[in-house]
PDB file of C-alpha atoms in Angstrom:
ATOM      1  CA  MET A   1     175.517  90.609 130.957  1.00  0.00           C
ATOM      2  CA  PRO A   2     176.852  87.272 131.874  1.00  0.00           C
ATOM      3  CA  ARG A   3     177.998  85.227 128.898  1.00  0.00           C
ATOM      4  CA  VAL A   4     176.233  81.966 127.802  1.00  0.00           C
ATOM      5  CA  VAL A   5     178.811  79.207 127.646  1.00  0.00           C
ATOM      6  CA  PRO A   6     178.423  77.560 124.272  1.00  0.00           C
ATOM      7  CA  ALA A   7     179.583  73.871 125.248  1.00  0.00           C
ATOM      8  CA  VAL A   8     176.837  73.993 128.085  1.00  0.00           C
ATOM      9  CA  SER A   9     174.177  75.053 125.561  1.00  0.00           C
ATOM     10  CA  ARG A  10     175.053  72.460 123.208  1.00  0.00           C
ATOM     11  CA  ALA A  11     174.946  69.711 125.973  1.00  0.00           C
ATOM     12  CA  LEU A  12     171.587  70.821 126.841  1.00  0.00           C
ATOM     13  CA  ASP A  13     170.578  71.012 123.097  1.00  0.00           C
ATOM     14  CA  ILE A  14     171.530  67.256 123.037  1.00  0.00           C
ATOM     15  CA  LEU A  15     169.466  66.312 126.069  1.00  0.00           C
ATOM     16  CA  ASP A  16     166.610  68.294 124.588  1.00  0.00           C
ATOM     17  CA  LEU A  17     166.671  65.933 121.514  1.00  0.00           C
ATOM     18  CA  PHE A  18     165.646  63.132 123.904  1.00  0.00           C
ATOM     19  CA  LEU A  19     162.266  64.580 124.575  1.00  0.00           C
ATOM     20  CA  GLU A  20     161.210  63.393 121.108  1.00  0.00           C
ATOM     21  CA  ARG A  21     163.222  60.292 120.834  1.00  0.00           C
ATOM     22  CA  PRO A  22     163.979  57.857 123.506  1.00  0.00           C
ATOM     23  CA  GLN A  23     167.209  56.659 121.889  1.00  0.00           C
ATOM     24  CA  LEU A  24     169.525  58.384 119.455  1.00  0.00           C
ATOM     25  CA  SER A  25     172.881  57.671 117.737  1.00  0.00           C
ATOM     26  CA  ALA A  26     175.792  60.041 117.553  1.00  0.00           C
ATOM     27  CA  ARG A  27     175.135  60.511 113.837  1.00  0.00           C
ATOM     28  CA  GLU A  28     171.486  61.421 114.555  1.00  0.00           C
ATOM     29  CA  VAL A  29     172.666  64.039 117.038  1.00  0.00           C
ATOM     30  CA  MET A  30     175.130  65.373 114.513  1.00  0.00           C
ATOM     31  CA  GLU A  31     172.367  65.929 111.793  1.00  0.00           C
ATOM     32  CA  ARG A  32     169.712  67.264 114.048  1.00  0.00           C
ATOM     33  CA  LEU A  33     171.924  69.860 115.763  1.00  0.00           C
ATOM     34  CA  ASP A  34     174.330  70.702 112.577  1.00  0.00           C
ATOM     35  CA  LEU A  35     177.349  70.294 114.709  1.00  0.00           C
ATOM     36  CA  PRO A  36     180.784  68.839 113.920  1.00  0.00           C
ATOM     37  CA  ARG A  37     181.550  65.284 114.500  1.00  0.00           C
ATOM     38  CA  THR A  38     184.484  66.068 117.019  1.00  0.00           C
ATOM     39  CA  THR A  39     182.222  68.389 119.051  1.00  0.00           C
ATOM     40  CA  VAL A  40     179.504  65.871 119.440  1.00  0.00           C
ATOM     41  CA  HIS A  41     181.760  63.165 120.308  1.00  0.00           C
ATOM     42  CA  GLU A  42     183.260  65.173 123.164  1.00  0.00           C
ATOM     43  CA  LEU A  43     179.950  66.348 124.393  1.00  0.00           C
ATOM     44  CA  LEU A  44     178.500  62.590 124.336  1.00  0.00           C
ATOM     45  CA  VAL A  45     181.608  61.289 126.137  1.00  0.00           C
ATOM     46  CA  THR A  46     180.994  63.892 128.766  1.00  0.00           C
ATOM     47  CA  LEU A  47     177.653  63.161 129.186  1.00  0.00           C
ATOM     48  CA  VAL A  48     178.232  59.460 129.297  1.00  0.00           C
ATOM     49  CA  GLU A  49     181.047  60.027 131.848  1.00  0.00           C
ATOM     50  CA  ARG A  50     178.434  62.031 134.267  1.00  0.00           C
ATOM     51  CA  ALA A  51     175.716  59.421 133.681  1.00  0.00           C
ATOM     52  CA  TYR A  52     173.377  61.814 132.071  1.00  0.00           C
ATOM     53  CA  LEU A  53     173.486  59.781 129.059  1.00  0.00           C
ATOM     54  CA  ILE A  54     174.197  55.822 128.699  1.00  0.00           C
ATOM     55  CA  SER A  55     175.444  53.890 125.872  1.00  0.00           C
ATOM     56  CA  VAL A  56     172.689  51.215 124.828  1.00  0.00           C
ATOM     57  CA  PRO A  57     174.061  47.760 125.835  1.00  0.00           C
ATOM     58  CA  GLY A  58     175.031  45.995 122.541  1.00  0.00           C
ATOM     59  CA  GLN A  59     174.705  49.421 120.636  1.00  0.00           C
ATOM     60  CA  PRO A  60     177.829  51.450 121.635  1.00  0.00           C
ATOM     61  CA  VAL A  61     176.804  54.295 119.260  1.00  0.00           C
ATOM     62  CA  GLN A  62     173.241  54.346 120.636  1.00  0.00           C
ATOM     63  CA  TYR A  63     172.368  56.569 123.549  1.00  0.00           C
ATOM     64  CA  ARG A  64     169.437  57.041 126.003  1.00  0.00           C
ATOM     65  CA  LEU A  65     168.817  59.167 129.155  1.00  0.00           C
ATOM     66  CA  GLY A  66     170.529  58.302 132.346  1.00  0.00           C
ATOM     67  CA  MET A  67     169.388  57.952 135.900  1.00  0.00           C
ATOM     68  CA  PRO A  68     170.593  61.416 137.124  1.00  0.00           C
ATOM     69  CA  LEU A  69     167.920  62.998 134.724  1.00  0.00           C
ATOM     70  CA  PHE A  70     165.414  61.104 136.392  1.00  0.00           C
ATOM     71  CA  GLN A  71     166.561  62.101 139.781  1.00  0.00           C
ATOM     72  CA  LEU A  72     166.388  65.746 138.749  1.00  0.00           C
ATOM     73  CA  GLY A  73     162.970  65.575 137.316  1.00  0.00           C
ATOM     74  CA  ALA A  74     161.892  63.596 140.488  1.00  0.00           C
ATOM     75  CA  ALA A  75     163.279  66.598 142.688  1.00  0.00           C
ATOM     76  CA  PHE A  76     161.442  69.255 140.450  1.00  0.00           C
ATOM     77  CA  ALA A  77     158.093  67.296 140.680  1.00  0.00           C
ATOM     78  CA  GLY A  78     158.355  66.775 144.257  1.00  0.00           C
ATOM     79  CA  ARG A  79     158.737  70.570 144.675  1.00  0.00           C
ATOM     80  CA  LEU A  80     155.430  71.360 142.671  1.00  0.00           C
ATOM     81  CA  ASP A  81     152.345  72.154 144.537  1.00  0.00           C
ATOM     82  CA  LEU A  82     149.060  72.382 142.643  1.00  0.00           C
ATOM     83  CA  VAL A  83     147.233  74.463 145.115  1.00  0.00           C
ATOM     84  CA  ARG A  84     150.258  77.044 145.486  1.00  0.00           C
ATOM     85  CA  GLU A  85     150.662  77.429 141.848  1.00  0.00           C
ATOM     86  CA  ALA A  86     147.016  77.644 141.188  1.00  0.00           C
ATOM     87  CA  GLN A  87     146.603  80.468 143.509  1.00  0.00           C
ATOM     88  CA  GLY A  88     148.690  82.818 141.676  1.00  0.00           C
ATOM     89  CA  VAL A  89     147.227  81.926 138.287  1.00  0.00           C
ATOM     90  CA  THR A  90     143.598  82.156 139.542  1.00  0.00           C
ATOM     91  CA  ARG A  91     144.051  85.658 140.824  1.00  0.00           C
ATOM     92  CA  ASP A  92     145.671  86.776 137.533  1.00  0.00           C
ATOM     93  CA  LEU A  93     142.565  85.269 135.698  1.00  0.00           C
ATOM     94  CA  ALA A  94     140.077  86.700 138.063  1.00  0.00           C
ATOM     95  CA  ALA A  95     141.656  90.191 137.900  1.00  0.00           C
ATOM     96  CA  ALA A  96     141.365  89.907 133.937  1.00  0.00           C
ATOM     97  CA  CYS A  97     137.497  88.991 133.774  1.00  0.00           C
ATOM     98  CA  ASN A  98     136.451  89.997 137.254  1.00  0.00           C
ATOM     99  CA  GLU A  99     134.443  87.024 137.729  1.00  0.00           C
ATOM    100  CA  ALA A 100     134.817  83.989 139.983  1.00  0.00           C
ATOM    101  CA  VAL A 101     137.572  81.452 139.051  1.00  0.00           C
ATOM    102  CA  HIS A 102     137.836  78.009 140.400  1.00  0.00           C
ATOM    103  CA  VAL A 103     140.464  75.069 140.427  1.00  0.00           C
ATOM    104  CA  ALA A 104     139.082  71.681 141.198  1.00  0.00           C
ATOM    105  CA  VAL A 105     139.925  68.023 141.112  1.00  0.00           C
ATOM    106  CA  LEU A 106     138.025  64.719 140.766  1.00  0.00           C
ATOM    107  CA  ASP A 107     137.080  62.533 143.442  1.00  0.00           C
ATOM    108  CA  GLY A 108     135.191  59.566 142.245  1.00  0.00           C
ATOM    109  CA  ALA A 109     132.027  60.912 140.806  1.00  0.00           C
ATOM    110  CA  ASP A 110     132.485  64.335 142.426  1.00  0.00           C
ATOM    111  CA  VAL A 111     134.582  67.483 142.156  1.00  0.00           C
ATOM    112  CA  ILE A 112     136.315  69.102 145.155  1.00  0.00           C
ATOM    113  CA  TYR A 113     137.116  72.868 144.843  1.00  0.00           C
ATOM    114  CA  LEU A 114     140.575  73.510 145.739  1.00  0.00           C
ATOM    115  CA  VAL A 115     141.252  77.169 145.135  1.00  0.00           C
ATOM    116  CA  LYS A 116     138.681  80.036 144.417  1.00  0.00           C
ATOM    117  CA  VAL A 117     139.030  83.877 143.921  1.00  0.00           C
ATOM    118  CA  ASP A 118     135.842  85.752 143.675  1.00  0.00           C
ATOM    119  CA  SER A 119     134.762  88.494 141.729  1.00  0.00           C
ATOM    120  CA  THR A 120     134.407  92.141 143.019  1.00  0.00           C
ATOM    121  CA  HIS A 121     130.729  92.294 141.606  1.00  0.00           C
ATOM    122  CA  PRO A 122     128.083  92.616 144.497  1.00  0.00           C
ATOM    123  CA  VAL A 123     126.033  89.644 142.516  1.00  0.00           C
ATOM    124  CA  ARG A 124     128.553  86.657 142.677  1.00  0.00           C
ATOM    125  CA  MET A 125     128.697  82.763 142.739  1.00  0.00           C
ATOM    126  CA  VAL A 126     128.056  81.230 146.079  1.00  0.00           C
ATOM    127  CA  SER A 127     130.807  78.494 146.440  1.00  0.00           C
ATOM    128  CA  ALA A 128     133.639  77.733 148.517  1.00  0.00           C
ATOM    129  CA  VAL A 129     137.011  75.963 148.955  1.00  0.00           C
ATOM    130  CA  GLY A 130     136.428  72.274 149.883  1.00  0.00           C
ATOM    131  CA  ARG A 131     132.885  72.209 148.526  1.00  0.00           C
ATOM    132  CA  ARG A 132     131.934  68.973 146.770  1.00  0.00           C
ATOM    133  CA  LEU A 133     129.566  68.814 143.841  1.00  0.00           C
ATOM    134  CA  PRO A 134     128.516  66.138 141.190  1.00  0.00           C
ATOM    135  CA  ALA A 135     130.968  66.213 138.553  1.00  0.00           C
ATOM    136  CA  ASN A 136     128.343  65.680 135.810  1.00  0.00           C
ATOM    137  CA  CYS A 137     126.698  68.979 137.058  1.00  0.00           C
ATOM    138  CA  THR A 138     129.849  71.437 136.615  1.00  0.00           C
ATOM    139  CA  ALA A 139     132.086  72.584 133.789  1.00  0.00           C
ATOM    140  CA  VAL A 140     134.961  71.556 135.784  1.00  0.00           C
ATOM    141  CA  GLY A 141     133.651  68.306 136.576  1.00  0.00           C
ATOM    142  CA  LYS A 142     132.899  67.390 132.824  1.00  0.00           C
ATOM    143  CA  VAL A 143     136.335  68.628 131.908  1.00  0.00           C
ATOM    144  CA  LEU A 144     137.787  66.102 134.498  1.00  0.00           C
ATOM    145  CA  LEU A 145     135.505  63.213 133.564  1.00  0.00           C
ATOM    146  CA  SER A 146     136.497  63.866 129.719  1.00  0.00           C
ATOM    147  CA  GLY A 147     140.185  62.838 130.876  1.00  0.00           C
ATOM    148  CA  LEU A 148     139.174  59.617 132.218  1.00  0.00           C
ATOM    149  CA  ASP A 149     140.276  56.367 130.241  1.00  0.00           C
ATOM    150  CA  PRO A 150     137.199  54.289 129.092  1.00  0.00           C
ATOM    151  CA  ALA A 151     137.424  51.911 132.074  1.00  0.00           C
ATOM    152  CA  GLU A 152     137.535  54.664 134.677  1.00  0.00           C
ATOM    153  CA  LEU A 153     134.582  56.556 132.992  1.00  0.00           C
ATOM    154  CA  ASP A 154     132.606  53.177 133.067  1.00  0.00           C
ATOM    155  CA  ALA A 155     133.269  52.779 136.735  1.00  0.00           C
ATOM    156  CA  VAL A 156     131.924  56.278 137.475  1.00  0.00           C
ATOM    157  CA  LEU A 157     128.920  55.886 135.181  1.00  0.00           C
ATOM    158  CA  ALA A 158     128.197  52.457 136.298  1.00  0.00           C
ATOM    159  CA  LYS A 159     125.441  52.950 138.825  1.00  0.00           C
ATOM    160  CA  GLY A 160     122.834  54.250 136.396  1.00  0.00           C
ATOM    161  CA  ASP A 161     121.370  57.659 136.299  1.00  0.00           C
ATOM    162  CA  LEU A 162     123.421  60.507 137.823  1.00  0.00           C
ATOM    163  CA  PRO A 163     122.414  63.204 140.472  1.00  0.00           C
ATOM    164  CA  GLY A 164     121.085  66.371 139.322  1.00  0.00           C
ATOM    165  CA  MET A 165     121.025  69.698 140.791  1.00  0.00           C
ATOM    166  CA  THR A 166     118.852  71.588 138.293  1.00  0.00           C
ATOM    167  CA  ALA A 167     116.457  70.599 135.562  1.00  0.00           C
ATOM    168  CA  GLU A 168     119.373  71.222 133.235  1.00  0.00           C
ATOM    169  CA  SER A 169     121.793  68.631 134.760  1.00  0.00           C
ATOM    170  CA  ILE A 170     122.746  65.815 132.379  1.00  0.00           C
ATOM    171  CA  THR A 171     121.813  62.730 134.477  1.00  0.00           C
ATOM    172  CA  ASP A 172     121.617  60.144 131.682  1.00  0.00           C
ATOM    173  CA  PRO A 173     125.104  58.385 131.429  1.00  0.00           C
ATOM    174  CA  ASP A 174     124.586  57.866 127.701  1.00  0.00           C
ATOM    175  CA  VAL A 175     123.927  61.459 127.095  1.00  0.00           C
ATOM    176  CA  LEU A 176     126.768  62.397 129.143  1.00  0.00           C
ATOM    177  CA  ARG A 177     129.125  60.093 127.302  1.00  0.00           C
ATOM    178  CA  GLU A 178     127.975  61.950 123.975  1.00  0.00           C
ATOM    179  CA  HIS A 179     128.503  65.409 125.785  1.00  0.00           C
ATOM    180  CA  LEU A 180     131.995  64.413 127.010  1.00  0.00           C
ATOM    181  CA  ASP A 181     133.006  63.600 123.429  1.00  0.00           C
ATOM    182  CA  ARG A 182     132.458  67.134 122.450  1.00  0.00           C
ATOM    183  CA  VAL A 183     134.292  68.455 125.417  1.00  0.00           C
ATOM    184  CA  ARG A 184     137.228  66.487 124.397  1.00  0.00           C
ATOM    185  CA  ALA A 185     136.933  67.812 120.781  1.00  0.00           C
ATOM    186  CA  ASP A 186     136.630  71.359 121.988  1.00  0.00           C
ATOM    187  CA  GLY A 187     138.861  71.350 124.953  1.00  0.00           C
ATOM    188  CA  LEU A 188     136.330  73.231 127.105  1.00  0.00           C
ATOM    189  CA  ALA A 189     133.265  72.472 128.956  1.00  0.00           C
ATOM    190  CA  VAL A 190     130.342  74.624 129.758  1.00  0.00           C
ATOM    191  CA  ASP A 191     127.935  74.472 132.661  1.00  0.00           C
ATOM    192  CA  CYS A 192     124.691  75.963 131.181  1.00  0.00           C
ATOM    193  CA  GLY A 193     122.804  76.297 134.559  1.00  0.00           C
ATOM    194  CA  GLU A 194     123.326  72.757 135.386  1.00  0.00           C
ATOM    195  CA  SER A 195     124.560  73.301 138.894  1.00  0.00           C
ATOM    196  CA  ASP A 196     122.628  76.609 139.573  1.00  0.00           C
ATOM    197  CA  GLY A 197     120.116  77.933 137.239  1.00  0.00           C
ATOM    198  CA  ALA A 198     121.217  81.581 137.609  1.00  0.00           C
ATOM    199  CA  MET A 199     125.047  80.842 136.909  1.00  0.00           C
ATOM    200  CA  ARG A 200     127.136  79.726 133.910  1.00  0.00           C
ATOM    201  CA  CYS A 201     130.634  78.592 133.738  1.00  0.00           C
ATOM    202  CA  VAL A 202     133.370  77.543 131.272  1.00  0.00           C
ATOM    203  CA  GLY A 203     136.161  75.439 132.213  1.00  0.00           C
ATOM    204  CA  ALA A 204     139.564  73.999 130.671  1.00  0.00           C
ATOM    205  CA  ALA A 205     141.981  71.260 131.523  1.00  0.00           C
ATOM    206  CA  VAL A 206     144.963  71.283 133.703  1.00  0.00           C
ATOM    207  CA  ARG A 207     147.708  68.855 132.886  1.00  0.00           C
ATOM    208  CA  ASP A 208     150.694  67.490 134.494  1.00  0.00           C
ATOM    209  CA  HIS A 209     154.235  66.816 133.069  1.00  0.00           C
ATOM    210  CA  SER A 210     152.896  63.473 131.423  1.00  0.00           C
ATOM    211  CA  GLY A 211     149.831  65.271 129.655  1.00  0.00           C
ATOM    212  CA  ALA A 212     147.477  63.764 132.246  1.00  0.00           C
ATOM    213  CA  ILE A 213     144.488  65.842 133.223  1.00  0.00           C
ATOM    214  CA  ILE A 214     145.105  66.525 136.976  1.00  0.00           C
ATOM    215  CA  ALA A 215     142.716  69.374 137.689  1.00  0.00           C
ATOM    216  CA  ALA A 216     140.220  71.752 135.822  1.00  0.00           C
ATOM    217  CA  MET A 217     139.846  75.680 135.834  1.00  0.00           C
ATOM    218  CA  SER A 218     136.727  77.574 135.268  1.00  0.00           C
ATOM    219  CA  VAL A 219     135.385  81.211 135.104  1.00  0.00           C
ATOM    220  CA  SER A 220     131.848  81.517 136.763  1.00  0.00           C
ATOM    221  CA  ALA A 221     129.376  84.205 136.298  1.00  0.00           C
ATOM    222  CA  PRO A 222     125.764  85.033 136.754  1.00  0.00           C
ATOM    223  CA  ILE A 223     123.643  84.643 133.845  1.00  0.00           C
ATOM    224  CA  ILE A 224     122.914  88.516 133.671  1.00  0.00           C
ATOM    225  CA  ARG A 225     126.577  89.116 132.896  1.00  0.00           C
ATOM    226  CA  TRP A 226     127.061  85.867 130.558  1.00  0.00           C
ATOM    227  CA  THR A 227     126.641  87.605 127.211  1.00  0.00           C
ATOM    228  CA  PRO A 228     127.778  85.745 123.977  1.00  0.00           C
ATOM    229  CA  GLN A 229     130.694  88.076 123.840  1.00  0.00           C
ATOM    230  CA  ALA A 230     131.604  87.545 127.263  1.00  0.00           C
ATOM    231  CA  HIS A 231     131.270  83.903 126.786  1.00  0.00           C
ATOM    232  CA  VAL A 232     133.869  83.804 124.030  1.00  0.00           C
ATOM    233  CA  GLU A 233     136.337  86.216 126.118  1.00  0.00           C
ATOM    234  CA  TRP A 234     136.200  84.009 129.076  1.00  0.00           C
ATOM    235  CA  ALA A 235     136.597  80.834 127.109  1.00  0.00           C
ATOM    236  CA  GLU A 236     139.835  82.052 125.949  1.00  0.00           C
ATOM    237  CA  LEU A 237     141.081  83.440 129.152  1.00  0.00           C
ATOM    238  CA  VAL A 238     140.220  80.114 131.014  1.00  0.00           C
ATOM    239  CA  ARG A 239     141.977  78.224 128.200  1.00  0.00           C
ATOM    240  CA  ASP A 240     145.079  80.579 128.724  1.00  0.00           C
ATOM    241  CA  GLY A 241     144.732  80.216 132.350  1.00  0.00           C
ATOM    242  CA  ALA A 242     144.639  76.592 132.532  1.00  0.00           C
ATOM    243  CA  ALA A 243     147.576  76.513 129.991  1.00  0.00           C
ATOM    244  CA  THR A 244     149.811  78.429 132.292  1.00  0.00           C
ATOM    245  CA  LEU A 245     148.734  76.390 135.341  1.00  0.00           C
ATOM    246  CA  SER A 246     149.772  73.242 133.284  1.00  0.00           C
ATOM    247  CA  ALA A 247     153.057  74.627 132.269  1.00  0.00           C
ATOM    248  CA  ARG A 248     153.757  75.344 135.852  1.00  0.00           C
ATOM    249  CA  MET A 249     152.767  71.729 136.659  1.00  0.00           C
ATOM    250  CA  GLY A 250     155.433  70.552 134.277  1.00  0.00           C
ATOM    251  CA  TYR A 251     153.330  70.264 130.854  1.00  0.00           C
ATOM    252  CA  LEU A 252     155.396  70.939 127.967  1.00  0.00           C
ATOM    253  CA  GLY A 253     152.583  70.654 125.381  1.00  0.00           C
ATOM    254  CA  ARG A 254     149.876  72.895 124.362  1.00  0.00           C
ATOM    255  CA  LEU A 255     146.126  72.535 125.344  1.00  0.00           C
ATOM    256  CA  ARG A 256     143.600  72.301 122.663  1.00  0.00           C
TER     257      ARG A 256
END
């Protein structure tokens, strides 16, 4: 096996510290990594020489991240492709539950489906990539609405009553606001026949490197297969699937 270079590992350990703090002193680096003073000094000098770290003006023993790290991050972000990454994750999730799996994004007050992998059952959900539905009527839509800041949500709900697709659709903005509070708390949304009376869905959020919700993933199944046990199992699967896709989009945290 190739040998890991200790000096490189220690330099990367130093850079990792700045994920939690925007600015650190040499002493703080020593204490957090339990490294000798001489070693830390040499590593910091090297990182500053390459501009991966810069000395804070007026505070020569304080350091912050340099521009090359931003350039590397931007190059990585530019290569991320939500649809491409989602296709593999949705295939794996669909194989695990043998039900339809979707990934959707928000467009105004609607959702647009970007990716779909169907089940192998003869009775299945009728949907298609590119289809647009009212966000308030779907699990993915409610997840996405829950990620809006108050001003953005106000703009979506400003027109009064929302469109409904079934008798179960939430069309009252105030009722939807209360419902979205529960979605935020649970980290999951459920479509209980709100877009199709014969279907049930559970969805979870997909986040980007900043933690912002950029998409939602759902498992959908006919009501005849939507047992309480299946609901619990699919909720965990979609939570895990959304977390996997979030990690591929650069998210370093954990979904609720």
